[in-house]
Coordinates of C-alpha atoms and ligand atoms in Angstrom, one line a residue:
M30 CA -2.9 -3.1 -19.7
I31 CA -5.8 -0.7 -17.7
T32 CA -6.3 2.9 -19.1
V33 CA -8.4 5.4 -16.1
E34 CA -8.1 9.1 -18.4
G35 CA -9.9 12.0 -16.6
L36 CA -11.8 10.2 -14.6
T37 CA -14.2 12.1 -11.9
R38 CA -17.0 10.5 -9.8
T39 CA -18.9 12.9 -8.2
Y40 CA -21.6 11.9 -5.0
G41 CA -24.3 15.1 -5.0
G42 CA -21.5 17.8 -4.1
F43 CA -19.1 15.5 -2.9
T44 CA -17.0 14.5 -5.5
A45 CA -14.9 11.2 -4.7
V46 CA -12.1 10.7 -7.5
D47 CA -10.8 13.8 -9.2
D48 CA -10.0 14.2 -11.9
V49 CA -7.4 10.9 -12.4
S50 CA -5.4 9.8 -14.9
F51 CA -3.2 6.7 -15.5
V52 CA -2.3 2.7 -16.8
C53 CA -0.7 0.1 -15.6
R54 CA 1.3 -1.9 -17.7
P55 CA 1.5 -5.4 -18.1
G56 CA 4.5 -7.1 -16.5
R57 CA 3.7 -4.5 -13.3
V58 CA 2.3 -5.0 -10.8
T59 CA 1.2 -1.1 -9.3
G60 CA 0.2 0.3 -6.1
F61 CA -2.5 2.1 -5.7
L62 CA -1.8 4.3 -1.9
G63 CA -4.7 6.3 -0.5
P64 CA -5.9 8.0 2.7
N65 CA -9.5 6.4 3.9
G66 CA -11.5 7.5 1.9
A67 CA -9.7 9.0 -1.4
G68 CA -10.8 7.3 -3.3
K69 CA -9.3 4.0 -4.2
T70 CA -12.1 1.5 -4.3
T71 CA -14.1 4.4 -6.1
T72 CA -11.7 4.4 -9.0
M73 CA -11.6 0.2 -9.2
R74 CA -15.1 0.0 -8.9
V75 CA -15.7 2.3 -11.5
L76 CA -12.7 0.1 -13.6
V77 CA -14.6 -2.6 -13.5
G78 CA -18.3 -1.4 -14.6
L79 CA -19.8 -0.8 -11.0
T80 CA -19.8 2.3 -10.7
P81 CA -20.4 5.3 -13.5
P82 CA -18.6 8.1 -13.9
T83 CA -19.5 11.4 -13.4
R84 CA -17.0 12.3 -16.0
G85 CA -14.0 10.6 -18.1
R86 CA -12.8 6.8 -19.2
A87 CA -11.9 3.5 -17.6
T88 CA -11.0 0.6 -19.9
I89 CA -8.9 -2.8 -19.6
G90 CA -7.2 -3.9 -22.6
G91 CA -8.7 -0.7 -24.5
H92 CA -12.8 -2.3 -24.1
L93 CA -15.3 -1.0 -21.8
Y94 CA -15.7 -3.6 -18.5
R95 CA -19.3 -4.5 -20.3
D96 CA -18.0 -4.9 -23.5
L97 CA -15.3 -8.1 -22.9
P98 CA -17.1 -11.0 -23.9
N99 CA -17.1 -13.7 -20.8
P100 CA -14.8 -10.4 -18.2
G101 CA -14.2 -13.4 -16.1
R102 CA -11.3 -15.1 -18.5
H103 CA -10.4 -11.1 -18.9
V104 CA -10.0 -9.5 -15.7
G105 CA -9.7 -11.3 -12.3
V106 CA -11.7 -8.9 -9.9
L107 CA -11.3 -8.4 -5.7
L108 CA -13.2 -5.7 -4.2
D109 CA -15.8 -7.4 -1.5
A110 CA -14.2 -10.6 -0.6
S111 CA -17.5 -10.7 1.6
A112 CA -20.0 -10.1 -1.5
Q113 CA -20.5 -13.6 -1.8
H114 CA -23.7 -15.4 -0.7
G115 CA -22.9 -16.5 3.0
G116 CA -24.1 -19.3 2.9
R117 CA -22.8 -21.6 -0.1
T118 CA -19.6 -22.8 0.7
G119 CA -16.8 -22.3 -0.6
R120 CA -16.5 -25.0 -3.6
E121 CA -20.3 -23.9 -5.0
I122 CA -19.4 -20.6 -5.0
L123 CA -15.4 -21.1 -7.1
T124 CA -17.9 -24.4 -9.4
L125 CA -20.6 -21.3 -9.4
G126 CA -17.4 -18.9 -10.5
A127 CA -16.2 -21.7 -13.3
T128 CA -19.5 -23.0 -14.5
A129 CA -21.0 -19.2 -15.4
M130 CA -17.1 -18.6 -17.6
G131 CA -17.4 -22.0 -18.5
L132 CA -14.3 -23.7 -17.4
P133 CA -13.8 -26.9 -16.4
M134 CA -14.1 -28.3 -12.8
S135 CA -10.8 -28.7 -12.3
R136 CA -10.0 -25.3 -12.0
V137 CA -12.2 -25.8 -8.8
D138 CA -9.3 -28.0 -7.6
E139 CA -6.2 -26.3 -8.6
M140 CA -7.3 -23.4 -7.6
L141 CA -7.9 -24.9 -3.3
H142 CA -4.9 -25.6 -3.7
L143 CA -3.2 -22.7 -5.2
V144 CA -4.5 -20.1 -2.2
S145 CA -4.3 -23.6 0.9
L146 CA -8.0 -23.6 1.5
T147 CA -8.3 -27.5 2.3
P148 CA -10.7 -29.7 1.5
D149 CA -12.4 -29.5 4.8
E150 CA -12.9 -25.4 5.0
A151 CA -13.6 -25.4 1.9
S152 CA -16.0 -27.2 2.2
R153 CA -17.2 -25.0 5.2
R154 CA -20.7 -21.9 3.9
L155 CA -19.3 -18.5 3.7
R156 CA -21.3 -17.1 6.6
H157 CA -18.1 -19.4 8.7
F158 CA -15.8 -18.2 6.8
S159 CA -12.3 -17.0 9.2
L160 CA -11.3 -12.9 7.3
G161 CA -8.1 -14.3 5.9
M162 CA -10.2 -17.2 5.0
K163 CA -12.7 -15.0 2.5
Q164 CA -9.7 -13.2 1.1
R165 CA -7.9 -16.4 0.1
L166 CA -11.3 -17.8 -1.6
G167 CA -11.6 -14.0 -3.2
I168 CA -7.8 -14.1 -5.0
A169 CA -9.0 -18.1 -5.8
H170 CA -12.3 -16.5 -7.3
A171 CA -10.2 -13.9 -9.3
L172 CA -7.9 -16.1 -10.9
L173 CA -10.1 -18.9 -12.0
G174 CA -10.2 -17.5 -15.6
D175 CA -6.2 -17.4 -16.0
P176 CA -7.5 -13.6 -16.3
Q177 CA -4.7 -11.1 -18.3
V178 CA -6.4 -8.0 -15.6
L179 CA -6.1 -7.9 -12.1
I180 CA -8.2 -5.7 -9.7
L181 CA -7.9 -6.6 -5.8
D182 CA -8.8 -4.0 -3.8
E183 CA -7.2 -3.7 -0.3
P184 CA -5.9 -7.5 -1.0
A185 CA -3.6 -9.3 2.2
N186 CA -6.4 -7.2 3.9
G187 CA -7.2 -9.8 6.8
L188 CA -3.9 -12.2 5.5
D189 CA -1.4 -14.2 8.0
P190 CA 1.6 -13.3 7.6
A191 CA 2.3 -16.2 5.3
G192 CA -0.2 -16.3 3.2
I193 CA 1.3 -12.2 2.8
R194 CA 4.5 -13.3 1.7
W195 CA 2.7 -16.1 -0.8
M196 CA 0.1 -13.8 -2.2
R197 CA 3.7 -11.7 -2.5
G198 CA 4.7 -14.7 -4.5
L199 CA 1.9 -15.1 -6.4
L200 CA 1.2 -11.8 -7.7
K201 CA 4.6 -10.9 -8.6
G202 CA 4.8 -14.9 -10.7
Y203 CA 2.0 -13.7 -12.4
A204 CA 2.8 -10.6 -13.8
D205 CA 6.5 -11.6 -14.5
R206 CA 4.6 -13.6 -16.5
G207 CA 3.6 -10.4 -18.4
G208 CA -0.1 -10.3 -15.8
T209 CA -1.0 -6.3 -15.2
V210 CA -1.9 -6.1 -11.8
L211 CA -3.2 -3.4 -10.0
L212 CA -3.5 -3.4 -6.3
S213 CA -4.8 -1.3 -3.9
S214 CA -3.3 -1.5 0.3
H215 CA -2.8 0.3 3.1
L216 CA -0.1 -1.5 4.7
L217 CA 2.8 0.8 2.8
H218 CA 5.9 -1.9 4.1
E219 CA 4.1 -4.4 2.0
V220 CA 3.3 -2.4 -1.5
E221 CA 7.0 -1.8 -1.0
Q222 CA 7.9 -4.0 -1.1
I223 CA 5.5 -6.0 -4.0
A224 CA 4.8 -2.9 -6.5
D225 CA 6.8 -1.9 -9.8
E226 CA 5.0 0.9 -9.7
M227 CA 2.9 3.9 -6.7
I228 CA -0.4 5.6 -7.6
L229 CA -0.8 8.0 -4.6
I230 CA -4.0 9.3 -4.5
G231 CA -5.4 11.8 -2.1
H232 CA -8.8 13.3 -1.7
G233 CA -10.0 11.7 -4.9
R234 CA -7.1 13.2 -6.6
I235 CA -3.7 12.0 -7.8
V236 CA -0.3 13.4 -5.8
A237 CA 2.4 11.4 -7.1
Q238 CA 2.3 8.5 -9.2
G239 CA 5.8 6.7 -11.2
D240 CA 7.7 3.9 -10.2
K241 CA 9.2 3.8 -6.9
K242 CA 12.9 3.8 -7.6
T243 CA 12.0 7.7 -9.0
L244 CA 8.7 8.7 -6.5
L245 CA 12.0 7.4 -4.2
E246 CA 14.3 9.2 -5.0
S247 CA 12.7 12.4 -5.8
Q248 CA 11.6 12.2 -1.9
R249 CA 14.7 12.3 -1.1
A250 CA 16.2 15.5 -3.3
T251 CA 14.0 17.2 -1.4
R252 CA 14.6 16.1 1.7
T253 CA 16.9 18.0 4.5
A254 CA 19.1 14.6 5.0
T255 CA 18.4 13.7 8.8
T256 CA 20.9 12.1 10.6
T257 CA 20.6 10.1 15.1
V258 CA 23.1 10.1 17.0
V259 CA 23.8 8.2 20.2
S260 CA 26.6 9.3 23.3
L261 CA 28.7 8.7 25.8
D262 CA 27.2 12.7 26.0
N263 CA 24.7 13.8 24.3
A264 CA 24.1 17.3 26.2
R265 CA 27.8 19.2 24.9
L266 CA 27.0 17.1 22.2
A267 CA 23.5 18.2 21.0
E268 CA 25.0 22.3 22.7
A269 CA 28.1 21.8 20.6
L270 CA 26.2 20.8 17.4
R271 CA 23.9 23.6 18.5
A272 CA 25.7 26.0 19.1
R273 CA 26.7 25.0 14.8
G274 CA 23.3 26.6 14.0
L275 CA 22.5 22.7 12.9
Q276 CA 19.2 21.8 14.2
V277 CA 18.9 19.1 16.9
T278 CA 16.1 17.7 18.6
P279 CA 16.6 15.5 21.5
G280 CA 15.4 12.0 22.6
P281 CA 16.1 9.8 25.3
D282 CA 18.9 8.2 24.0
A283 CA 19.3 10.1 20.6
L284 CA 19.7 12.8 19.1
A285 CA 17.3 13.6 15.7
V286 CA 19.5 16.1 14.0
A287 CA 18.8 17.9 10.5
C288 CA 22.9 17.5 8.4
E289 CA 24.3 14.8 6.9
A290 CA 25.8 12.6 9.0
V291 CA 29.2 13.5 8.7
E292 CA 28.7 17.2 9.6
V293 CA 27.2 15.8 13.8
G294 CA 30.6 13.0 13.4
R295 CA 33.0 15.8 12.7
V296 CA 31.2 18.2 15.3
A297 CA 31.7 14.9 18.5
A298 CA 35.7 14.3 16.8
E299 CA 37.0 18.6 17.2
H300 CA 34.1 18.6 21.0
Q301 CA 35.9 14.9 22.0
V302 CA 32.8 13.5 22.5
V303 CA 32.9 10.1 21.9
L304 CA 30.3 8.9 19.5
V305 CA 27.8 5.2 20.2
D306 CA 26.1 4.5 16.9
L307 CA 26.2 7.6 13.9
R308 CA 23.8 6.7 10.8
S309 CA 21.5 8.1 8.2
V310 CA 18.3 7.8 8.4
E311 CA 16.5 7.1 5.3
S312 CA 13.3 8.5 3.8
G313 CA 11.1 5.3 2.9
L314 CA 7.0 5.0 1.2
E315 CA 5.2 5.2 3.9
D316 CA 6.9 9.0 4.5
L317 CA 6.2 9.7 1.6
F318 CA 2.8 9.0 1.8
L319 CA 1.6 9.9 5.2
E320 CA 3.7 13.8 3.5
L321 CA 2.5 13.7 0.9
T322 CA -1.6 12.5 1.4
S323 CA -0.8 14.8 4.5
T324 CA -3.5 17.1 3.8
T325 CA -5.7 14.6 3.8
Q326 CA -5.3 13.0 7.1
R327 CA -7.8 12.6 9.3
E328 CA -5.0 12.3 12.6
G329 CA -4.4 15.6 11.3
H330 CA 0.0 14.3 10.9
R331 CA 2.0 16.9 9.8
P332 CA 5.4 14.4 8.8
G333 CA 8.8 15.1 11.2
P334 CA 11.8 14.2 9.5
P335 CA 12.1 11.3 8.5
G336 CA 12.2 8.1 10.3
Y337 CA 11.1 9.8 13.6
R338 CA 8.4 8.1 15.5
P339 CA 5.4 10.5 17.7
Q340 CA 4.5 8.0 20.6
G341 CA 1.3 6.6 22.2
P342 CA -0.5 4.7 19.8
P343 CA -0.4 4.5 16.3
Q344 CA -1.9 6.1 14.0
G345 CA -3.3 5.9 10.7
P346 CA -1.8 4.0 9.2
P347 CA 0.0 0.4 9.8
Q348 CA 3.4 1.2 11.2
G349 CA 6.1 -0.4 10.2
P350 CA 9.5 -1.5 11.8
P351 CA 11.8 1.5 12.8
Q352 CA 13.7 3.0 10.8
G353 CA 15.5 4.9 12.9
P354 CA 17.6 3.5 16.3
P355 CA 15.1 0.9 18.1
A356 CA 16.0 3.6 21.5
Y357 CA 15.6 6.5 19.9
R358 CA 11.7 8.1 21.4
P359 CA 11.5 11.8 21.5
Q360 CA 10.8 13.4 24.8
P361 CA 7.6 14.9 25.5
G362 CA 7.0 17.8 24.2
A363 CA 9.5 18.2 21.4
P364 CA 8.3 20.1 17.8
R365 CA 5.9 17.1 16.4
Ligands
ATP22 N1 -22.4 5.1 -3.5 C1 -22.3 6.2 -2.5 N2 -22.3 8.0 -1.5 C2 -21.4 8.7 -1.6 N3 -20.4 8.7 -0.7 C3 -20.0 7.8 -1.7 C4 -20.4 6.6 -1.6 N4 -19.3 6.1 -2.2 C5 -18.1 6.2 -1.9 N5 -18.3 7.6 -1.6 C6 -17.8 7.9 -0.7 O1 -16.9 8.7 -1.9 C7 -15.6 8.3 -0.6 C8 -13.9 7.5 -0.9 O2 -14.1 6.4 -0.6 P1 -13.8 5.4 -2.1 O3 -14.1 4.3 -0.8 O4 -13.4 5.1 -2.6 O5 -12.3 5.6 -0.4 P2 -11.3 4.2 -0.2 O6 -9.9 4.9 -0.9 O7 -11.4 2.8 -0.5 O8 -11.0 4.2 1.5 P3 -10.4 3.1 2.2 O9 -8.9 3.0 2.3 O10 -11.0 4.0 3.4 O11 -11.4 1.2 1.9 C9 -15.5 8.8 0.2 O12 -15.5 10.1 1.3 C10 -17.1 7.9 0.2 O13 -17.5 8.2 1.3
MG23 MG1 -11.8 1.3 -0.5

């Protein structure tokens, strides 16, 4: 169990973490989400005693990290996979960890096997490791002492798709066996798949938290429904929908309409316009994230209708697969 109570950390006049409170429970994976500079790493650093808090407390199993005897046996930590001596081999790094924690040397091979680092790779110096290899070694190091709690900062960073899937299974299995996992990430769709609980942070403040299902449902309840529609005569359909007082955003192939799909279907039937595709756009975690942290986005993102993907190079956190029809792209100059 991780407990953070009224945690504040300031640097001079700047508040990096502002009165943050949350709990991570055993048997659950908790995702910690927020834009760059939101305060995720700072919170995690306070949790493991690397940064003193200005106010508040962060405990693991009721204890401050520094009061834990042999902390690696209780808490596995991965904050920065490169924060190891670059001249040591992967095997040496794990061997030193196992020695410090009083573990049998057989744990080193077990962990190398678990994270799929080959003996040849493990014999290379860390400075020659690829990003994903460093990340795998960091996960091996965090799990070495068979801890009950894992604190992982962007653990999927640098992992290939197979590695991300592997890590998802690993962490889910770990939580199913009663472990507590706190992981930060920018990979929203990954977190959506892996986390049971979510904490969303922006500008050092928590903007939403709770179990994933409830958060997403509350998001849906407060949004206007959006439908995308493709017909044989989009211009006529758009005109008819607007005449009904509905907001229509045209794209090259589809229209986005701010209402339920059934309403669009009715208007199309009345005007005898043949529909080719009609679907409700589900708003997901990405919309919730962008909406709640919109004032802290560097890109000045203003949320559009759910599923609406602006054209041009990706901005802000990585974009997942489009939720609307693949062909739907807003027209230049369409409201964003
Ligand atoms: N030692 C420090 N001195 C001054 N400012 C700091 C220090 N450490 C962190 N900050 C500031 O605190 C804020 C939060 O940083 P933090 O690293 O916690 O963000 P983050 O949410 O982990 O971001 P990212 O997603 O980019 O990793 C940032 O504005 C950062 O510049
Ligand atoms: Mg960070």
